[in-house]
Amino acid sequence: MSKQPPTVTSRIPGFYREHVEQRLRTMLDTGLLSEDSIRHLEDGGRLTLEVADRMSENVIGVHGLPLAIALNFRVNSNDVLVPMSVEEPSVVAAASNAARQVRMTGGFFGEATAPIMTTQVQFDDVPNPNEAKLRVEAKRDLIFQIADEAIPGMVSRGGGCRDLDVRVLDEDDGILVVHLYVDVGDAMGANVVDAVAEAVAPRIQELTGGSVGLRILSNLPLRRRIKVHCDVSVDALGGPELADGIVKASRFAELDPFRAVTHNKGVMNGIDAVALAMGQDWRSIEAGAHAFAAVTGSYKPLVVWRRTESGVHGELDMPMAVGTVGGSTRVHRGVRAGFELMGIQNAGELAIVMGAAGMASNLAALRALAGEGIQRGHMRLHSRKQEVQENARLQAKKLERGAQ
Ligand code: MEV
């Protein structure tokens, strides 16, 4: 008989009040974590020097960050535990809080496009670039064939080159760039598309003339996107003034890049924290997010909020290049534990959960800013944390005395 997948609830009241050991036991009860992961986390979740040495050059130690779980997330009608790793206090609590408000109206709903990465091949000094463009376009099938031959493993897993386009960047200097769009399956795909760019360059050069320049992915993967939306009720937010305040804050970000960048930083608080916990290339996600925010020519918010009759409706649209295979997803024990806990099946699902985490972080920030201000919330959280730590200390002392 096949093993039933565990049913998970992400709603665990009082989790923050437990000791770390107790929280780990609660995670064990989810049935998601392997024994190996539990042992690893009980042991402090440290990366061994040996693994660290395999991950980078010139290693002299390891650099630790807390690994936490954001609670209350419901995404596409499934509860999901969201691992987050971040040094900024309040990110996890704020996201969990907002996710609790959102789950009252069903949670987050999202979709991901097919995992199509973009890679670029640059050509310089191309004579008659507009004619060269036509010659390249006429040979698309041949170019796709060369591209696919460079990535047989990916093709056998259902991926491969899907499309191309040619852009003349400067007619006078003959600067032309060919984009190839490659389905990279559940990989983040940087290595795959870099291999494609290098493989097709010589054949394209025969068609264009000129010299080959850079052959590298673009960190603005416009065809690898997620859209996430949610509704939140006035009651969940704490009143109509807060709902109105969130919408006014959104409008401010839509009108002003100075505000939009801070608004987006709040979105990325959640996304980066999950990216780090899940071993993703957060620099690439950051680069793509901000380039996408500015893609129309003026810098815009990644999430916008509109007033509805019953509360607010939020929408996120952004590129998200993440993978569930390759990179540090296999090497790093903590990342493996994160994957077990999240229980997602593919890169698209991970991308959607990350979008939900970004929306939750943004909602929490706007709600605080529209209400009492961010500092009061931080101070309250700080004193709650101190109180919890003091209680845990007293409890541990009591246990110690009982054992003597
Ligand atoms: C702080 O890390 C993030 C905020 O500045 C985001 C925002 O202003 O929306 C609070």
Short mmCIF file of C-alpha atoms and ligand atoms in Angstrom, two decimals:
data_model
loop_
_atom_site.label_atom_id
_atom_site.label_comp_id
_atom_site.label_asym_id
_atom_site.label_seq_id
_atom_site.Cartn_x
_atom_site.Cartn_y
_atom_site.Cartn_z
CA MET A 1 0.00 0.00 0.00
CA SER A 2 1.40 3.44 -0.85
CA LYS A 3 2.11 5.83 2.02
CA GLN A 4 -0.60 8.47 2.44
CA PRO A 5 0.69 12.04 2.20
CA PRO A 6 0.44 13.72 5.62
CA THR A 7 -2.36 16.23 6.10
CA VAL A 8 -0.86 19.47 7.27
CA THR A 9 -2.33 22.43 9.04
CA SER A 10 -0.31 25.59 9.01
CA ARG A 11 -2.43 27.05 11.79
CA ILE A 12 -0.57 26.24 15.04
CA PRO A 13 -1.70 28.65 17.77
CA GLY A 14 0.88 29.37 20.47
CA PHE A 15 3.78 28.01 18.39
CA TYR A 16 5.81 31.10 19.19
CA ARG A 17 5.48 30.42 22.93
CA GLU A 18 7.04 26.94 22.70
CA HIS A 19 10.70 26.03 23.24
CA VAL A 20 12.65 25.33 20.08
CA GLU A 21 12.71 21.60 21.05
CA GLN A 22 8.92 21.61 21.45
CA ARG A 23 8.49 23.36 18.09
CA LEU A 24 10.62 20.69 16.49
CA ARG A 25 8.39 18.00 18.02
CA THR A 26 5.37 19.84 16.61
CA MET A 27 7.05 19.80 13.19
CA LEU A 28 7.75 16.09 13.67
CA ASP A 29 4.02 15.56 14.27
CA THR A 30 3.32 16.93 10.80
CA GLY A 31 4.81 13.67 9.48
CA LEU A 32 6.68 15.67 6.88
CA LEU A 33 10.21 15.73 8.30
CA SER A 34 12.53 12.76 7.88
CA GLU A 35 14.40 11.47 10.94
CA ASP A 36 17.61 12.60 9.37
CA SER A 37 16.31 16.17 9.13
CA ILE A 38 15.04 16.13 12.70
CA ARG A 39 18.45 15.00 13.97
CA HIS A 40 20.08 17.69 11.88
CA LEU A 41 17.80 20.45 13.21
CA GLU A 42 18.03 19.21 16.83
CA ASP A 43 21.74 19.52 16.45
CA GLY A 44 21.39 23.22 15.61
CA GLY A 45 21.01 22.77 11.86
CA ARG A 46 24.64 23.63 11.23
CA LEU A 47 26.31 23.20 7.91
CA THR A 48 29.38 21.03 8.40
CA LEU A 49 32.71 22.51 7.42
CA GLU A 50 33.11 19.67 4.97
CA VAL A 51 29.89 20.58 3.10
CA ALA A 52 30.68 24.30 3.31
CA ASP A 53 34.07 23.61 1.76
CA ARG A 54 32.35 21.89 -1.16
CA MET A 55 30.00 24.85 -1.66
CA SER A 56 32.54 27.66 -2.01
CA GLU A 57 36.23 28.50 -2.32
CA ASN A 58 38.52 29.71 0.48
CA VAL A 59 36.10 28.54 3.19
CA ILE A 60 37.13 29.38 6.76
CA GLY A 61 33.86 28.67 8.58
CA VAL A 62 30.07 28.78 8.29
CA HIS A 63 27.71 31.72 8.67
CA GLY A 64 24.51 31.04 10.62
CA LEU A 65 21.03 32.54 10.40
CA PRO A 66 17.82 31.52 12.16
CA LEU A 67 15.61 29.04 10.32
CA ALA A 68 11.97 29.69 11.20
CA ILE A 69 8.53 28.64 10.00
CA ALA A 70 5.95 31.18 8.90
CA LEU A 71 2.52 29.88 9.89
CA ASN A 72 -1.09 30.23 8.77
CA PHE A 73 -0.34 30.10 5.04
CA ARG A 74 -3.02 28.65 2.83
CA VAL A 75 -2.07 28.65 -0.83
CA ASN A 76 -4.33 27.34 -3.61
CA SER A 77 -6.55 25.75 -0.95
CA ASN A 78 -3.70 23.82 0.72
CA ASP A 79 -2.07 24.63 4.03
CA VAL A 80 1.66 25.03 3.72
CA LEU A 81 4.45 25.54 6.26
CA VAL A 82 6.76 28.23 4.94
CA PRO A 83 10.44 28.03 5.95
CA MET A 84 12.09 31.44 6.28
CA SER A 85 15.64 32.41 7.02
CA VAL A 86 16.24 36.06 7.76
CA GLU A 87 18.17 38.25 10.18
CA GLU A 88 15.52 40.99 10.44
CA PRO A 89 13.32 40.50 13.53
CA SER A 90 9.56 40.64 12.85
CA VAL A 91 9.59 39.37 9.24
CA VAL A 92 8.37 35.89 10.23
CA ALA A 93 5.84 37.13 12.78
CA ALA A 94 4.52 39.81 10.42
CA ALA A 95 4.10 37.37 7.51
CA SER A 96 2.41 34.78 9.77
CA ASN A 97 0.07 37.43 11.10
CA ALA A 98 -0.94 38.66 7.67
CA ALA A 99 -1.34 35.06 6.41
CA ARG A 100 -3.77 34.46 9.30
CA GLN A 101 -5.85 37.45 8.17
CA VAL A 102 -5.78 36.27 4.56
CA ARG A 103 -6.73 32.65 5.39
CA MET A 104 -10.01 33.90 6.90
CA THR A 105 -11.11 34.63 3.32
CA GLY A 106 -9.65 31.47 1.77
CA GLY A 107 -5.94 32.25 1.60
CA PHE A 108 -3.74 33.04 -1.39
CA PHE A 109 -4.39 31.87 -4.92
CA GLY A 110 -1.74 31.82 -7.57
CA GLU A 111 -0.52 30.49 -10.85
CA ALA A 112 2.86 30.12 -12.47
CA THR A 113 3.65 30.19 -16.18
CA ALA A 114 5.65 27.35 -17.73
CA PRO A 115 9.26 27.52 -16.45
CA ILE A 116 10.67 29.39 -19.44
CA MET A 117 14.06 31.01 -18.89
CA THR A 118 15.56 33.60 -21.21
CA THR A 119 19.13 33.49 -22.43
CA GLN A 120 20.95 36.09 -24.52
CA VAL A 121 23.59 35.91 -27.23
CA GLN A 122 25.18 39.24 -28.15
CA PHE A 123 26.65 40.05 -31.58
CA ASP A 124 28.71 43.15 -32.41
CA ASP A 125 29.67 44.77 -35.72
CA VAL A 126 26.94 42.93 -37.59
CA PRO A 127 26.63 44.29 -41.14
CA ASN A 128 22.98 45.14 -42.03
CA PRO A 129 21.56 43.97 -38.67
CA ASN A 130 17.92 44.16 -39.84
CA GLU A 131 18.65 41.70 -42.66
CA ALA A 132 20.66 39.51 -40.27
CA LYS A 133 17.64 39.43 -37.97
CA LEU A 134 15.50 37.98 -40.79
CA ARG A 135 18.15 35.36 -41.63
CA VAL A 136 18.25 34.21 -37.98
CA GLU A 137 14.45 34.09 -37.73
CA ALA A 138 14.29 31.97 -40.88
CA LYS A 139 16.55 29.36 -39.24
CA ARG A 140 14.72 29.07 -35.91
CA ASP A 141 14.13 25.32 -36.20
CA LEU A 142 17.79 24.63 -36.88
CA ILE A 143 18.79 26.84 -33.92
CA PHE A 144 16.31 25.02 -31.63
CA GLN A 145 17.81 21.72 -32.73
CA ILE A 146 21.35 22.86 -31.87
CA ALA A 147 20.06 24.23 -28.55
CA ASP A 148 18.32 20.99 -27.61
CA GLU A 149 21.36 18.91 -28.55
CA ALA A 150 23.33 20.89 -25.94
CA ILE A 151 20.93 19.95 -23.13
CA PRO A 152 19.91 16.29 -23.76
CA GLY A 153 19.15 15.63 -20.07
CA MET A 154 16.74 18.54 -19.89
CA VAL A 155 15.10 17.53 -23.18
CA SER A 156 14.63 13.96 -21.90
CA ARG A 157 12.87 15.43 -18.83
CA GLY A 158 10.43 17.32 -21.07
CA GLY A 159 12.26 20.64 -21.32
CA GLY A 160 14.04 22.28 -24.23
CA CYS A 161 14.19 25.32 -26.45
CA ARG A 162 10.74 26.78 -27.21
CA ASP A 163 11.17 30.11 -28.94
CA LEU A 164 13.57 32.83 -29.98
CA ASP A 165 13.52 36.45 -30.89
CA VAL A 166 16.07 38.82 -32.32
CA ARG A 167 16.50 42.42 -31.19
CA VAL A 168 18.56 45.04 -32.98
CA LEU A 169 19.96 47.18 -30.16
CA ASP A 170 21.99 49.61 -32.28
CA GLU A 171 21.63 49.61 -36.04
CA ASP A 172 24.65 51.86 -36.72
CA ASP A 173 27.06 49.82 -34.59
CA GLY A 174 25.49 46.53 -35.70
CA ILE A 175 24.68 45.41 -32.14
CA LEU A 176 22.18 42.60 -32.20
CA VAL A 177 20.99 40.22 -29.50
CA VAL A 178 19.29 36.86 -29.90
CA HIS A 179 17.03 35.68 -27.08
CA LEU A 180 16.36 31.99 -26.66
CA TYR A 181 13.49 30.84 -24.49
CA VAL A 182 14.10 27.50 -22.84
CA ASP A 183 11.80 25.32 -20.74
CA VAL A 184 14.01 24.33 -17.79
CA GLY A 185 11.52 22.14 -15.92
CA ASP A 186 12.04 22.18 -12.17
CA ALA A 187 15.55 23.64 -12.33
CA MET A 188 16.34 27.29 -11.73
CA GLY A 189 17.98 26.81 -15.09
CA ALA A 190 20.94 29.20 -15.18
CA ASN A 191 23.44 26.51 -16.19
CA VAL A 192 21.04 25.00 -18.70
CA VAL A 193 20.43 28.24 -20.57
CA ASP A 194 24.06 29.30 -20.40
CA ALA A 195 24.92 26.00 -22.13
CA VAL A 196 22.29 26.77 -24.79
CA ALA A 197 23.64 30.26 -25.43
CA GLU A 198 27.18 28.94 -25.86
CA ALA A 199 26.06 26.11 -28.14
CA VAL A 200 24.02 28.19 -30.59
CA ALA A 201 26.35 31.20 -30.82
CA PRO A 202 28.73 29.90 -33.57
CA ARG A 203 25.87 28.84 -35.90
CA ILE A 204 24.05 32.14 -35.40
CA GLN A 205 27.28 34.02 -36.08
CA GLU A 206 27.46 32.29 -39.49
CA LEU A 207 24.07 33.86 -40.21
CA THR A 208 24.74 37.32 -38.80
CA GLY A 209 28.43 37.92 -39.42
CA GLY A 210 30.10 40.22 -36.89
CA SER A 211 31.58 38.94 -33.66
CA VAL A 212 30.09 36.93 -30.82
CA GLY A 213 29.80 38.82 -27.53
CA LEU A 214 28.23 37.66 -24.26
CA ARG A 215 26.38 34.37 -23.94
CA ILE A 216 24.49 34.34 -20.67
CA LEU A 217 21.02 34.13 -19.14
CA SER A 218 18.95 37.24 -18.54
CA ASN A 219 17.90 37.76 -14.93
CA LEU A 220 14.71 39.32 -16.24
CA PRO A 221 12.85 36.12 -17.21
CA LEU A 222 9.69 37.80 -18.45
CA ARG A 223 8.23 34.47 -19.56
CA ARG A 224 8.71 32.81 -16.15
CA ARG A 225 6.16 34.63 -14.04
CA ILE A 226 3.84 34.17 -11.12
CA LYS A 227 0.55 35.86 -10.37
CA VAL A 228 -0.84 35.64 -6.85
CA HIS A 229 -3.97 37.25 -5.46
CA CYS A 230 -5.90 37.36 -2.22
CA ASP A 231 -8.78 39.08 -0.49
CA VAL A 232 -8.80 40.31 3.08
CA SER A 233 -11.89 41.40 4.97
CA VAL A 234 -12.28 44.66 6.83
CA ASP A 235 -12.85 42.69 10.04
CA ALA A 236 -9.66 40.68 9.62
CA LEU A 237 -7.73 43.90 9.02
CA GLY A 238 -9.19 45.61 12.06
CA GLY A 239 -11.56 48.13 10.53
CA PRO A 240 -12.39 50.16 7.41
CA GLU A 241 -9.79 52.83 8.20
CA LEU A 242 -7.02 50.25 7.93
CA ALA A 243 -8.45 48.88 4.69
CA ASP A 244 -8.59 52.42 3.27
CA GLY A 245 -5.08 53.10 4.56
CA ILE A 246 -3.66 50.01 2.79
CA VAL A 247 -5.21 51.10 -0.50
CA LYS A 248 -3.89 54.65 -0.10
CA ALA A 249 -0.42 53.25 0.65
CA SER A 250 -0.64 51.14 -2.51
CA ARG A 251 -1.65 54.19 -4.54
CA PHE A 252 1.31 56.13 -3.10
CA ALA A 253 3.65 53.36 -4.32
CA GLU A 254 1.98 53.36 -7.76
CA LEU A 255 2.62 57.10 -8.10
CA ASP A 256 6.08 57.44 -6.60
CA PRO A 257 9.20 55.32 -7.24
CA PHE A 258 10.73 56.53 -3.96
CA ARG A 259 7.89 54.84 -2.13
CA ALA A 260 7.54 51.92 -4.59
CA VAL A 261 11.09 50.74 -3.86
CA THR A 262 10.40 50.57 -0.11
CA HIS A 263 7.04 48.92 -0.76
CA ASN A 264 8.87 46.33 -2.89
CA LYS A 265 11.55 45.91 -0.23
CA GLY A 266 8.71 44.87 2.07
CA VAL A 267 7.53 42.34 -0.54
CA MET A 268 11.08 41.01 -0.90
CA ASN A 269 11.39 40.63 2.89
CA GLY A 270 9.13 37.59 2.60
CA ILE A 271 10.38 36.32 -0.75
CA ASP A 272 14.09 36.54 0.10
CA ALA A 273 13.57 34.87 3.49
CA VAL A 274 11.94 31.85 1.81
CA ALA A 275 14.54 31.94 -0.99
CA LEU A 276 17.37 31.74 1.52
CA ALA A 277 15.74 28.95 3.55
CA MET A 278 15.06 27.00 0.35
CA GLY A 279 18.55 27.41 -1.10
CA GLN A 280 17.49 29.61 -4.01
CA ASP A 281 19.55 32.21 -5.87
CA TRP A 282 18.05 35.23 -4.11
CA ARG A 283 20.33 37.69 -5.95
CA SER A 284 18.80 36.58 -9.21
CA ILE A 285 15.26 36.83 -7.80
CA GLU A 286 16.03 40.32 -6.44
CA ALA A 287 17.54 41.46 -9.75
CA GLY A 288 14.53 40.14 -11.69
CA ALA A 289 12.02 41.67 -9.28
CA HIS A 290 13.41 45.20 -9.50
CA ALA A 291 14.01 45.05 -13.26
CA PHE A 292 10.42 43.87 -13.69
CA ALA A 293 9.19 46.68 -11.44
CA ALA A 294 10.84 49.14 -13.86
CA VAL A 295 10.08 47.34 -17.12
CA THR A 296 7.48 49.90 -18.25
CA GLY A 297 10.05 52.70 -17.91
CA SER A 298 8.89 53.87 -14.50
CA TYR A 299 9.47 51.90 -11.31
CA LYS A 300 6.21 50.33 -10.03
CA PRO A 301 5.07 48.28 -7.03
CA LEU A 302 5.09 44.49 -7.45
CA VAL A 303 1.90 44.20 -5.38
CA VAL A 304 -1.11 46.49 -5.63
CA TRP A 305 -4.14 46.66 -3.33
CA ARG A 306 -7.64 47.78 -4.25
CA ARG A 307 -10.64 48.42 -2.03
CA THR A 308 -13.54 45.97 -2.37
CA GLU A 309 -16.95 46.13 -0.72
CA SER A 310 -15.82 43.76 2.01
CA GLY A 311 -12.17 44.70 2.41
CA VAL A 312 -9.14 44.77 0.12
CA HIS A 313 -8.01 42.73 -2.89
CA GLY A 314 -4.29 42.34 -3.55
CA GLU A 315 -2.46 41.25 -6.70
CA LEU A 316 1.16 40.35 -7.26
CA ASP A 317 2.78 39.87 -10.67
CA MET A 318 6.52 39.24 -11.02
CA PRO A 319 9.17 36.95 -12.50
CA MET A 320 10.28 34.09 -10.28
CA ALA A 321 13.20 31.87 -11.30
CA VAL A 322 13.41 29.15 -8.68
CA GLY A 323 14.24 25.45 -8.75
CA THR A 324 13.44 22.33 -6.80
CA VAL A 325 16.39 20.42 -8.28
CA GLY A 326 20.05 21.37 -8.63
CA GLY A 327 21.88 24.18 -6.82
CA SER A 328 22.05 23.64 -3.06
CA THR A 329 18.69 21.83 -2.94
CA ARG A 330 20.48 18.49 -2.46
CA VAL A 331 23.73 19.41 -0.72
CA HIS A 332 22.46 21.55 2.13
CA ARG A 333 20.74 19.57 4.93
CA GLY A 334 18.75 22.58 6.17
CA VAL A 335 17.47 23.26 2.67
CA ARG A 336 16.46 19.61 2.33
CA ALA A 337 14.54 19.92 5.60
CA GLY A 338 12.86 23.03 4.21
CA PHE A 339 11.73 21.10 1.13
CA GLU A 340 10.36 18.29 3.29
CA LEU A 341 8.39 20.73 5.41
CA MET A 342 7.00 22.69 2.53
CA GLY A 343 5.94 19.51 0.79
CA ILE A 344 5.75 21.12 -2.64
CA GLN A 345 5.92 19.11 -5.84
CA ASN A 346 7.60 21.39 -8.36
CA ALA A 347 9.30 24.71 -9.02
CA GLY A 348 6.02 26.40 -9.99
CA GLU A 349 4.46 25.56 -6.61
CA LEU A 350 7.51 26.88 -4.79
CA ALA A 351 7.36 30.09 -6.82
CA ILE A 352 3.69 30.62 -5.94
CA VAL A 353 4.29 30.05 -2.20
CA MET A 354 7.15 32.56 -2.38
CA GLY A 355 4.82 35.07 -4.02
CA ALA A 356 2.30 34.51 -1.22
CA ALA A 357 5.05 35.10 1.36
CA GLY A 358 5.91 38.37 -0.40
CA MET A 359 2.29 39.51 -0.42
CA ALA A 360 1.88 38.64 3.26
CA SER A 361 4.99 40.63 4.19
CA ASN A 362 3.79 43.58 2.15
CA LEU A 363 0.29 43.44 3.65
CA ALA A 364 1.68 43.33 7.18
CA ALA A 365 3.93 46.33 6.51
CA LEU A 366 1.15 48.42 4.92
CA ARG A 367 -1.31 47.57 7.67
CA ALA A 368 1.20 48.64 10.31
CA LEU A 369 2.15 51.80 8.41
CA ALA A 370 -1.49 52.71 7.79
CA GLY A 371 -2.26 52.17 11.48
CA GLU A 372 -0.04 52.62 14.48
CA GLY A 373 3.23 52.90 12.52
CA ILE A 374 5.97 50.33 12.14
CA GLN A 375 7.92 51.16 15.31
CA ARG A 376 5.08 50.42 17.77
CA GLY A 377 4.56 46.99 16.19
CA HIS A 378 8.29 46.25 16.35
CA MET A 379 8.47 47.28 20.01
CA ARG A 380 5.46 45.11 20.89
CA LEU A 381 7.02 42.16 19.12
CA HIS A 382 10.31 42.77 20.86
CA SER A 383 8.73 42.78 24.32
CA ARG A 384 6.63 39.70 23.45
CA LYS A 385 9.83 37.91 22.43
CA GLN A 386 11.56 38.93 25.67
CA GLU A 387 8.58 37.71 27.68
CA VAL A 388 8.56 34.36 25.84
CA GLN A 389 12.30 33.96 26.36
CA GLU A 390 12.01 34.80 30.08
CA ASN A 391 9.18 32.25 30.48
CA ALA A 392 11.22 29.61 28.67
CA ARG A 393 14.20 30.35 30.94
CA LEU A 394 12.07 30.04 34.09
CA GLN A 395 10.49 26.81 32.82
CA ALA A 396 13.91 25.33 32.02
CA LYS A 397 15.12 26.28 35.53
CA LYS A 398 12.06 24.63 37.10
CA LEU A 399 12.70 21.44 35.10
CA GLU A 400 16.34 21.49 36.14
CA ARG A 401 15.37 21.82 39.83
CA GLY A 402 12.83 18.99 39.45
CA ALA A 403 15.51 16.74 38.00
CA GLN A 404 17.91 17.32 40.97
C1 MEV B 1 11.13 47.09 6.42
O1 MEV B 1 11.99 45.97 6.35
C2 MEV B 1 10.10 47.03 5.31
C3 MEV B 1 9.15 48.23 5.25
O2 MEV B 1 9.90 49.43 5.11
C4 MEV B 1 8.27 48.01 4.05
C5 MEV B 1 7.34 49.17 3.74
O3 MEV B 1 7.65 50.33 4.08
O4 MEV B 1 6.32 48.89 3.08
C6 MEV B 1 8.34 48.38 6.52
#
